CSV table of C-alpha atoms in Angstrom, one decimal:
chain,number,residue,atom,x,y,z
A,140,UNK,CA,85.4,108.6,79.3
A,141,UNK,CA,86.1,108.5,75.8
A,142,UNK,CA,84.8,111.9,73.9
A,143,UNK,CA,81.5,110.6,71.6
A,144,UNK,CA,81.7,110.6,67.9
A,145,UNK,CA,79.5,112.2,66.0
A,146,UNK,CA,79.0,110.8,62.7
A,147,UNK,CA,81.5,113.3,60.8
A,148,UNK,CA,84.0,112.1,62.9
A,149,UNK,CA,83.4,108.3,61.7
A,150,UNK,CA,86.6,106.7,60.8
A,151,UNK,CA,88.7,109.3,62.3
A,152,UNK,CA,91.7,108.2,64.7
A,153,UNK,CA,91.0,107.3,68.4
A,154,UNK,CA,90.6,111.1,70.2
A,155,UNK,CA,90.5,113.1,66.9
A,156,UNK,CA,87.3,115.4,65.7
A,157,UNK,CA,86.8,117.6,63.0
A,158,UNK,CA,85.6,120.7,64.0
A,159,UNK,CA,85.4,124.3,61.7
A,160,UNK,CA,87.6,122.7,59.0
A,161,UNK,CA,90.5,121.4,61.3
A,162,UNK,CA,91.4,118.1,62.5
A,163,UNK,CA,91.9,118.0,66.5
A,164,UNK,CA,93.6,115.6,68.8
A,165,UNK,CA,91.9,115.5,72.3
A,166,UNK,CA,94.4,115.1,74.7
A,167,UNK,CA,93.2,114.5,78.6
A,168,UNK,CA,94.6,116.1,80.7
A,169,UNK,CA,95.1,116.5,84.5
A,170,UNK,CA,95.0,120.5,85.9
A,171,UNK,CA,94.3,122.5,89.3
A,172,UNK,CA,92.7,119.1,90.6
A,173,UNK,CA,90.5,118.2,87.6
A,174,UNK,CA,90.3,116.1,84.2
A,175,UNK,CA,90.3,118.5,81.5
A,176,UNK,CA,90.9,117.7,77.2
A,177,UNK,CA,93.2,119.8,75.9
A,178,UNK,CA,92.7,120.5,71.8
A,179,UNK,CA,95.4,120.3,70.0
A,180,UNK,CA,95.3,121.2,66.3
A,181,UNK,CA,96.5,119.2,63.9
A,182,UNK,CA,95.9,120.6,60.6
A,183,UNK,CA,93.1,121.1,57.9
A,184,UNK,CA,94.1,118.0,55.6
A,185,UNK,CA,93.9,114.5,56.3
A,186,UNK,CA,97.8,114.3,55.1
A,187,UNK,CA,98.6,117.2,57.7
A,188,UNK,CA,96.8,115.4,60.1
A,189,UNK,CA,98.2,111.9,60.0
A,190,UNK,CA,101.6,114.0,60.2
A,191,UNK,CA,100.9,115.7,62.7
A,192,UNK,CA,99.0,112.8,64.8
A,193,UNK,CA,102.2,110.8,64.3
A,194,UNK,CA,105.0,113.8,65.8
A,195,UNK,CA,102.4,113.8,68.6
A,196,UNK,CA,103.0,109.9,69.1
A,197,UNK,CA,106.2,110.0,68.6
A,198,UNK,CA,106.7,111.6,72.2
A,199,UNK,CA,104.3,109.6,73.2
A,200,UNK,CA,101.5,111.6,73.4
A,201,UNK,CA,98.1,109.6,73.1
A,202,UNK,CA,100.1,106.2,73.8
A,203,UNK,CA,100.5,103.9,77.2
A,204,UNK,CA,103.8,105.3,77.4
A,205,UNK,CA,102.3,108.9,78.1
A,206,UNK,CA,99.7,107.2,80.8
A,207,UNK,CA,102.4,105.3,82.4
A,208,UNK,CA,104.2,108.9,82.9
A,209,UNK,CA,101.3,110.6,84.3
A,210,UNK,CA,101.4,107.4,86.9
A,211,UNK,CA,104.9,107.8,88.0
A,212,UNK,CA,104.3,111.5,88.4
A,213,UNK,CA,100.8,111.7,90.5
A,214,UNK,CA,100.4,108.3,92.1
A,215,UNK,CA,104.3,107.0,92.4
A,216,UNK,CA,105.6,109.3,94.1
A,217,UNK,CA,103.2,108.9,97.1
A,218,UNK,CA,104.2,105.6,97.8
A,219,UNK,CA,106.5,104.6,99.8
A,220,UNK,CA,110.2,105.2,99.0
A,221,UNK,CA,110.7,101.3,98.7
A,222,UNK,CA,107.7,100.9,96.6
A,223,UNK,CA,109.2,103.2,94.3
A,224,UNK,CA,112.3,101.9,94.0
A,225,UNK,CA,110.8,98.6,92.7
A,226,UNK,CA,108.1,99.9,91.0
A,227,UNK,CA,109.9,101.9,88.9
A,228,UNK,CA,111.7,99.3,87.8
A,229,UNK,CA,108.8,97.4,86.9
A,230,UNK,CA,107.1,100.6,85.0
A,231,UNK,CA,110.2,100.5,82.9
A,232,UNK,CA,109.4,96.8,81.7
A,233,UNK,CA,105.6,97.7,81.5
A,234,UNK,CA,106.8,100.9,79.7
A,235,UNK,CA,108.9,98.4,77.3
A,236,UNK,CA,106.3,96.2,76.4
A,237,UNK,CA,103.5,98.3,76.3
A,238,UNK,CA,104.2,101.7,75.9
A,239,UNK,CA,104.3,102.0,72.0
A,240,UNK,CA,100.0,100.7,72.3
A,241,UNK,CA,97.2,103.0,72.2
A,242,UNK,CA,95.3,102.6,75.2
A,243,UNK,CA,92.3,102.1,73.6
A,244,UNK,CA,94.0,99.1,71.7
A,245,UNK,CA,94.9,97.0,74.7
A,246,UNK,CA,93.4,93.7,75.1
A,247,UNK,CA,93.4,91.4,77.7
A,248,UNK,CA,95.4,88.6,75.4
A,249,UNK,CA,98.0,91.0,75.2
A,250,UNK,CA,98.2,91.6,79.3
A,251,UNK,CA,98.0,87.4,79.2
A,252,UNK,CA,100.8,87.2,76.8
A,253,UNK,CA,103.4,89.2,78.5
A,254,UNK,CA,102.3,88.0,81.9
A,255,UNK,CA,103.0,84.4,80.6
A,256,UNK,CA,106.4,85.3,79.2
A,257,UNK,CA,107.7,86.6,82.4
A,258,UNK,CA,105.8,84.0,84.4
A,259,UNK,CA,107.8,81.0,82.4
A,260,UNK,CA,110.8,82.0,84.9
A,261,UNK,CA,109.5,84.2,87.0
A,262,UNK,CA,106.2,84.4,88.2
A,263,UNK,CA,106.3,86.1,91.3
A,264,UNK,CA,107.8,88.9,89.2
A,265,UNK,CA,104.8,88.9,86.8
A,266,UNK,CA,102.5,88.7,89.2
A,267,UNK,CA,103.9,92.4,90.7
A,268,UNK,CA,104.0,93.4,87.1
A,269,UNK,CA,100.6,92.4,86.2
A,270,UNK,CA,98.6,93.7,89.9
A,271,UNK,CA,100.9,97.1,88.8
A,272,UNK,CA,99.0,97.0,85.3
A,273,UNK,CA,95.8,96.9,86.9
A,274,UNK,CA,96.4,99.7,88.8
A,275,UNK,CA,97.9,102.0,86.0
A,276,UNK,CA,95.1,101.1,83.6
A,277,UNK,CA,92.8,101.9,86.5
A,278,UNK,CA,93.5,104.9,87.1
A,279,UNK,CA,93.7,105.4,83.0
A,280,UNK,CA,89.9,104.7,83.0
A,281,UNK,CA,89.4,107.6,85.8
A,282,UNK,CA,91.7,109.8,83.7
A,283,UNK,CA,89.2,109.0,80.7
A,284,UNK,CA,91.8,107.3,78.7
A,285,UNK,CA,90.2,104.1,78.2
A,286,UNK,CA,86.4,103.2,79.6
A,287,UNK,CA,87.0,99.5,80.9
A,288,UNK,CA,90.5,98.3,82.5
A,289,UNK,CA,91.5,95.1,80.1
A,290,UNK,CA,94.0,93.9,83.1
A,291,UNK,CA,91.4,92.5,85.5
A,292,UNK,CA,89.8,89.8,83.1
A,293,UNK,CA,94.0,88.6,83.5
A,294,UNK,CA,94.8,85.8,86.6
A,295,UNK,CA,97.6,85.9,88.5
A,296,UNK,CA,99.7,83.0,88.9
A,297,UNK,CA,98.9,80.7,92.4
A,298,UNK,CA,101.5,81.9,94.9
A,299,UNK,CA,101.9,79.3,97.3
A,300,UNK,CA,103.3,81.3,101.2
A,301,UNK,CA,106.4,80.5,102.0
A,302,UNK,CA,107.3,77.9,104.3
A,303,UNK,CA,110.7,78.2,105.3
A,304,UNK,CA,111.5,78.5,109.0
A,305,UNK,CA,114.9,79.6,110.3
A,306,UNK,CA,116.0,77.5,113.5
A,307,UNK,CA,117.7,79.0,116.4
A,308,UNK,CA,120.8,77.5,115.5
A,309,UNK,CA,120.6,78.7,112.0
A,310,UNK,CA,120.0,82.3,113.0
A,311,UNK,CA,123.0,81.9,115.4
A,312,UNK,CA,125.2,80.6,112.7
A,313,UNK,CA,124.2,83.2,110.1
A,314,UNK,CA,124.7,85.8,112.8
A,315,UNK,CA,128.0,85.5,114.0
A,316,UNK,CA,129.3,86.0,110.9
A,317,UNK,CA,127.2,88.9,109.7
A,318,UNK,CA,128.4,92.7,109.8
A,319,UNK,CA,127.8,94.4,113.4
A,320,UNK,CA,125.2,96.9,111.3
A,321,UNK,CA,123.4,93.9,109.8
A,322,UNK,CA,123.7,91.6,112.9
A,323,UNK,CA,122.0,94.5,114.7
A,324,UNK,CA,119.3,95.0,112.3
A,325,UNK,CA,118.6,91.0,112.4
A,326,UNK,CA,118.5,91.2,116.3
A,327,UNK,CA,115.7,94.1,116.2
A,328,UNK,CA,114.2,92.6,113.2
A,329,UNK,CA,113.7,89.6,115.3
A,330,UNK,CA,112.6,91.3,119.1
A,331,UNK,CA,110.1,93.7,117.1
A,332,UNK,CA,109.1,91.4,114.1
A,333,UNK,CA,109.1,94.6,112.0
A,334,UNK,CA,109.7,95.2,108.0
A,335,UNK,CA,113.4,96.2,107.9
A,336,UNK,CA,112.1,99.3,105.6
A,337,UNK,CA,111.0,100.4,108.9
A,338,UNK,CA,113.7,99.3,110.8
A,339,UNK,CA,116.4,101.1,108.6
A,340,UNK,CA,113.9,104.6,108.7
A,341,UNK,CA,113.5,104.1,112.4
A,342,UNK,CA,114.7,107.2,114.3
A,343,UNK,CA,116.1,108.0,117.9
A,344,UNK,CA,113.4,110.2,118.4
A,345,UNK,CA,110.8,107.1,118.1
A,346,UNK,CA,112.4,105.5,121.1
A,347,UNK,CA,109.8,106.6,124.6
A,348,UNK,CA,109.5,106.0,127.9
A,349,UNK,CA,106.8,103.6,127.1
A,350,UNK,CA,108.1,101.8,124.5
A,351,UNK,CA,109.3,102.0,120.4
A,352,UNK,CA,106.8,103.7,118.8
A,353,UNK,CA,106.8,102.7,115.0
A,354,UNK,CA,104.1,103.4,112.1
A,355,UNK,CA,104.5,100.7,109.5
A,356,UNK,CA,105.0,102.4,106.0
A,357,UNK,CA,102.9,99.5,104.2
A,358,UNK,CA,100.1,99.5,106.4
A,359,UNK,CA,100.1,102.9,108.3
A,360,UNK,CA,99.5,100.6,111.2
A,361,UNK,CA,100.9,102.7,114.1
A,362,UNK,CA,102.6,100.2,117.2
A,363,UNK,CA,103.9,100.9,120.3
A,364,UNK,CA,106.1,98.1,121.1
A,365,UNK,CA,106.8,98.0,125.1
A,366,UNK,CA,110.3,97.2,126.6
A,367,UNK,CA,111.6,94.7,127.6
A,368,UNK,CA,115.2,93.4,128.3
A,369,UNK,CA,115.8,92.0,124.6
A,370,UNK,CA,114.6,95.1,123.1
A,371,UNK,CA,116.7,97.1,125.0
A,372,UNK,CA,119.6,95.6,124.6
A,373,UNK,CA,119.1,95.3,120.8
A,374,UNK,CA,118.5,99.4,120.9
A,375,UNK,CA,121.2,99.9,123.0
A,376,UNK,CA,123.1,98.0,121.2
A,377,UNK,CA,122.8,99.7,118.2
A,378,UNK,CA,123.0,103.6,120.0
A,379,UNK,CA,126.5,102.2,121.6
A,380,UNK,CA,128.2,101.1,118.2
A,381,UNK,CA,126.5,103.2,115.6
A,382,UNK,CA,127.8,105.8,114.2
A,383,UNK,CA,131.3,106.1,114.4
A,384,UNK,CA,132.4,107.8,117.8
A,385,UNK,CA,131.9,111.4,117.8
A,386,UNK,CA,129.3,111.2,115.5
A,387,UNK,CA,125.8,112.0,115.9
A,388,UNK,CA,122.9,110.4,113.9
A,389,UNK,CA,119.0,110.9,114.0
A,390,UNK,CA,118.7,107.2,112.8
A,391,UNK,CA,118.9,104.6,115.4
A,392,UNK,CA,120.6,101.9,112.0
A,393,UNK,CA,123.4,104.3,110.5
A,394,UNK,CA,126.6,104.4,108.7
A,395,UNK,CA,130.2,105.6,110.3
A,396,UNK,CA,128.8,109.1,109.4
A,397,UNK,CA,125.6,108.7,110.8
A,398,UNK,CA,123.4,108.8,107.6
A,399,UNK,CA,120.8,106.6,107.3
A,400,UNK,CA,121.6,103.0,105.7
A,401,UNK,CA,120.0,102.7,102.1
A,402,UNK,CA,118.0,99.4,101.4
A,403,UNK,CA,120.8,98.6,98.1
A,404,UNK,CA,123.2,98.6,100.3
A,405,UNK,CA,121.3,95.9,103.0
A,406,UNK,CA,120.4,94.6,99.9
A,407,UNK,CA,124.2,93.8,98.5
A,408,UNK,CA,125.3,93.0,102.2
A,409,UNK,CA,122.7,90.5,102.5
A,410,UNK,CA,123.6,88.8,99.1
A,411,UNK,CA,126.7,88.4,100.4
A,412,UNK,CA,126.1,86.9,103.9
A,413,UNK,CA,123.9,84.4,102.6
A,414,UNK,CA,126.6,83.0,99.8
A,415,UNK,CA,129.1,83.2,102.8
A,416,UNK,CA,126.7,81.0,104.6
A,417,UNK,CA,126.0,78.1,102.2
A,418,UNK,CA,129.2,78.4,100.3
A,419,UNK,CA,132.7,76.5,101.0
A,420,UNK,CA,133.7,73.0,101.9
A,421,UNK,CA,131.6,73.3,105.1
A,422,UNK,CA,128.6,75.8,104.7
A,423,UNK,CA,127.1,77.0,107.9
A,424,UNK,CA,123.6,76.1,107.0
A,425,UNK,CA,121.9,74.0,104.3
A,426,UNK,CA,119.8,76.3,102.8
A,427,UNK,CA,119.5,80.2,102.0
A,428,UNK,CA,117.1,82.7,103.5
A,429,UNK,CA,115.7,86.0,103.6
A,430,UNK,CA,115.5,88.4,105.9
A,431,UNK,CA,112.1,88.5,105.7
A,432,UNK,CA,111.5,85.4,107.2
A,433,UNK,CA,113.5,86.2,110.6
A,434,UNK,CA,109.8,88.8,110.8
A,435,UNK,CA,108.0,85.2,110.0
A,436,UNK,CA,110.3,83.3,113.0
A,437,UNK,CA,109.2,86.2,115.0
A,438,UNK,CA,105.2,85.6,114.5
A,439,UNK,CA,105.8,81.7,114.9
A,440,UNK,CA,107.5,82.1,118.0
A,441,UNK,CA,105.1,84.6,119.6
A,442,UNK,CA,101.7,85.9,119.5
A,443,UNK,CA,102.5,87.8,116.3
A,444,UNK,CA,100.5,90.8,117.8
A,445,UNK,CA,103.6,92.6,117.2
A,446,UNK,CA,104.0,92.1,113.3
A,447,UNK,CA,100.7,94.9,113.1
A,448,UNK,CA,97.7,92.6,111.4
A,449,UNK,CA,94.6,92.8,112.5
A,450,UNK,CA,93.5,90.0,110.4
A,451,UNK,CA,94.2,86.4,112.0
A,452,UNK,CA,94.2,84.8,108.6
A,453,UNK,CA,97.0,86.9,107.0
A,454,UNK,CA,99.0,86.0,110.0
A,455,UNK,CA,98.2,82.6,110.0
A,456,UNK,CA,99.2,82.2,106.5
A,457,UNK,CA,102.2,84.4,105.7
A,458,UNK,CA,103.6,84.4,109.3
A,459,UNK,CA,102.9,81.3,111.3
A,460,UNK,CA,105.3,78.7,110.5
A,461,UNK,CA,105.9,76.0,113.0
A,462,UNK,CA,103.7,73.0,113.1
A,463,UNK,CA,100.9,73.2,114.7
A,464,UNK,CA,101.5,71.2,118.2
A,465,UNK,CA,99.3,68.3,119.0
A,466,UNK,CA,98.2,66.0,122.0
A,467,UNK,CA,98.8,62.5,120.7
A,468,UNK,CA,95.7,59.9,121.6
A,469,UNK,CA,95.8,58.7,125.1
């Protein structure tokens, strides 16, 4: 919470008092597991205050920027390594826009604003950025920064799921003209119905007598995905051809030295599959699409027990694709 002000104090800058003569900022801060204020002095005249106050702001300290910091150093870095990668980026835009505010001057209308401007062309993209907002300026409340979060009054844009279904014969067609790594990954992408985050961290050491054993970095949700002949050829696949020979690896999706392939550079691969695929005089299939949605063919075609949600609806809306089949009237 805010620190009260008593009525000396009336008029005074956001977080400064006036105590024994002397002008203080009170900073919060976060030590040995606790919120603590730190005082910090900032002179004994108003001028030297206002000086002082702005060097302080200046580096960012009492401003969005500094809260946004403190997020990327205690709650960032405990997601997952994908996560980070992306949210970073988006902090850095959110940093941008917002960081030069007082927290205590953020408004809702100014959350609505820039979630508009990015919306105009990209709205999934300001969606991310805005459910990101929410949770920096909610954790800025529990750091005592600011006592209500302004981002929640703030609606995202409708998201409609995405529809599009890859046939067999488009999978085929994309696939034979893929990179062995990546035609690997879309195989066991497709058998498992797993997140290729997972897929690309997935080591030899998860592969038992039972079955692939895999805990879902998104979810937690921990699997153990029997055998059966596709899966193993898709694993054996993968232990026959990766790494180079000669070279050992811990990963079951490696490089020629048996490191562990980074998402940029499925990322860049990918980009370039699909434009091979829809690009020249006679394109190989009509229309582009993600990897992600071999994971969706994977919980239309089946069950979708193996995708790891316990909630039918999710499943039903994100994953299940095909039309539903019907009897028609006798």
């Amino acid at each position: 919470m805010s620190p009260k002000r008593k009525k000396d104090n009336a008029g005074l800058p956001h977080r400064v008092t006036k105590k024994h003569g002397a002008y203080y900022y009170l900073r919060p801060v976060y030590q040995d597991g606790k919120n603590k204020t730190q005082w910090i002095r900032l002179g004994t005249t108003e001028r030297e205050m206002y000086q002082r106050l702005t060097e302080l702001q200046s580096d960012g300290i009492g401003l969005m920027s500094a809260i946004i910091k403190r997020y990327r150093d205690e709650v960032l870095v405990k997601k997952a390594r994908n996560t980070q990668d992306a949210q970073n980026k988006q902090l850095d835009r959110l940093n941008k826009a917002f960081g030069h505010m007082r927290p205590a001057d953020l408004r809702p209308a100014h959350i609505a604003q820039y979630h508009d401007l990015v919306g105009n062309t990209a709205p999934f993209q300001a969606n991310r950025e805005l459910a990101l907002m929410t949770h920096v300026c909610k954790c800025a409340v529990r750091w005592g920064h600011i006592d209500e979060n302004p981002v929640r009054e703030v609606q995202r844009f409708p998201e409609p799921p995405r529809s599009r279904h890859i046939t067999d014969d488009e999978y085929v067609a994309v696939r034979d003209i893929a990179p062995v790594w990546v035609q690997i990954l879309m195989d066991l992408a497709y058998v498992t119905g797993q997140r290729r985050v997972d897929l690309l961290s997935m080591k030899r050491s998860q592969l038992t007598n039972d079955g692939l054993l895999i805990k879902q970095s998104k979810t937690k949700t921990e699997l153990l995905i029997e055998w059966t002949a596709d899966l193993r050829n898709a694993i054996q696949r993968a232990l026959d051809t990766l790494p180079g020979e000669g070279v050992h690896s811990v990963y079951v999706i490696c490089d020629a030295k048996g490191q562990q392939r980074r998402d940029a550079a499925f990322t860049t691969a990918w980009t370039r599959l699909m434009n091979k695929a829809v690009s020249g005089d006679k394109p190989i299939i009509g229309e582009k699409f993600q990897f992600r949605d071999i994971r969706a063919k994977a919980g239309s075609e089946s069950s979708g027990e193996q995708l790891g949600h316990t909630n039918s609806s999710t499943l039903n809306k994100h994953y299940k694709r095909l039309p539903k089949r019907v009897k028609p009237t006798q």
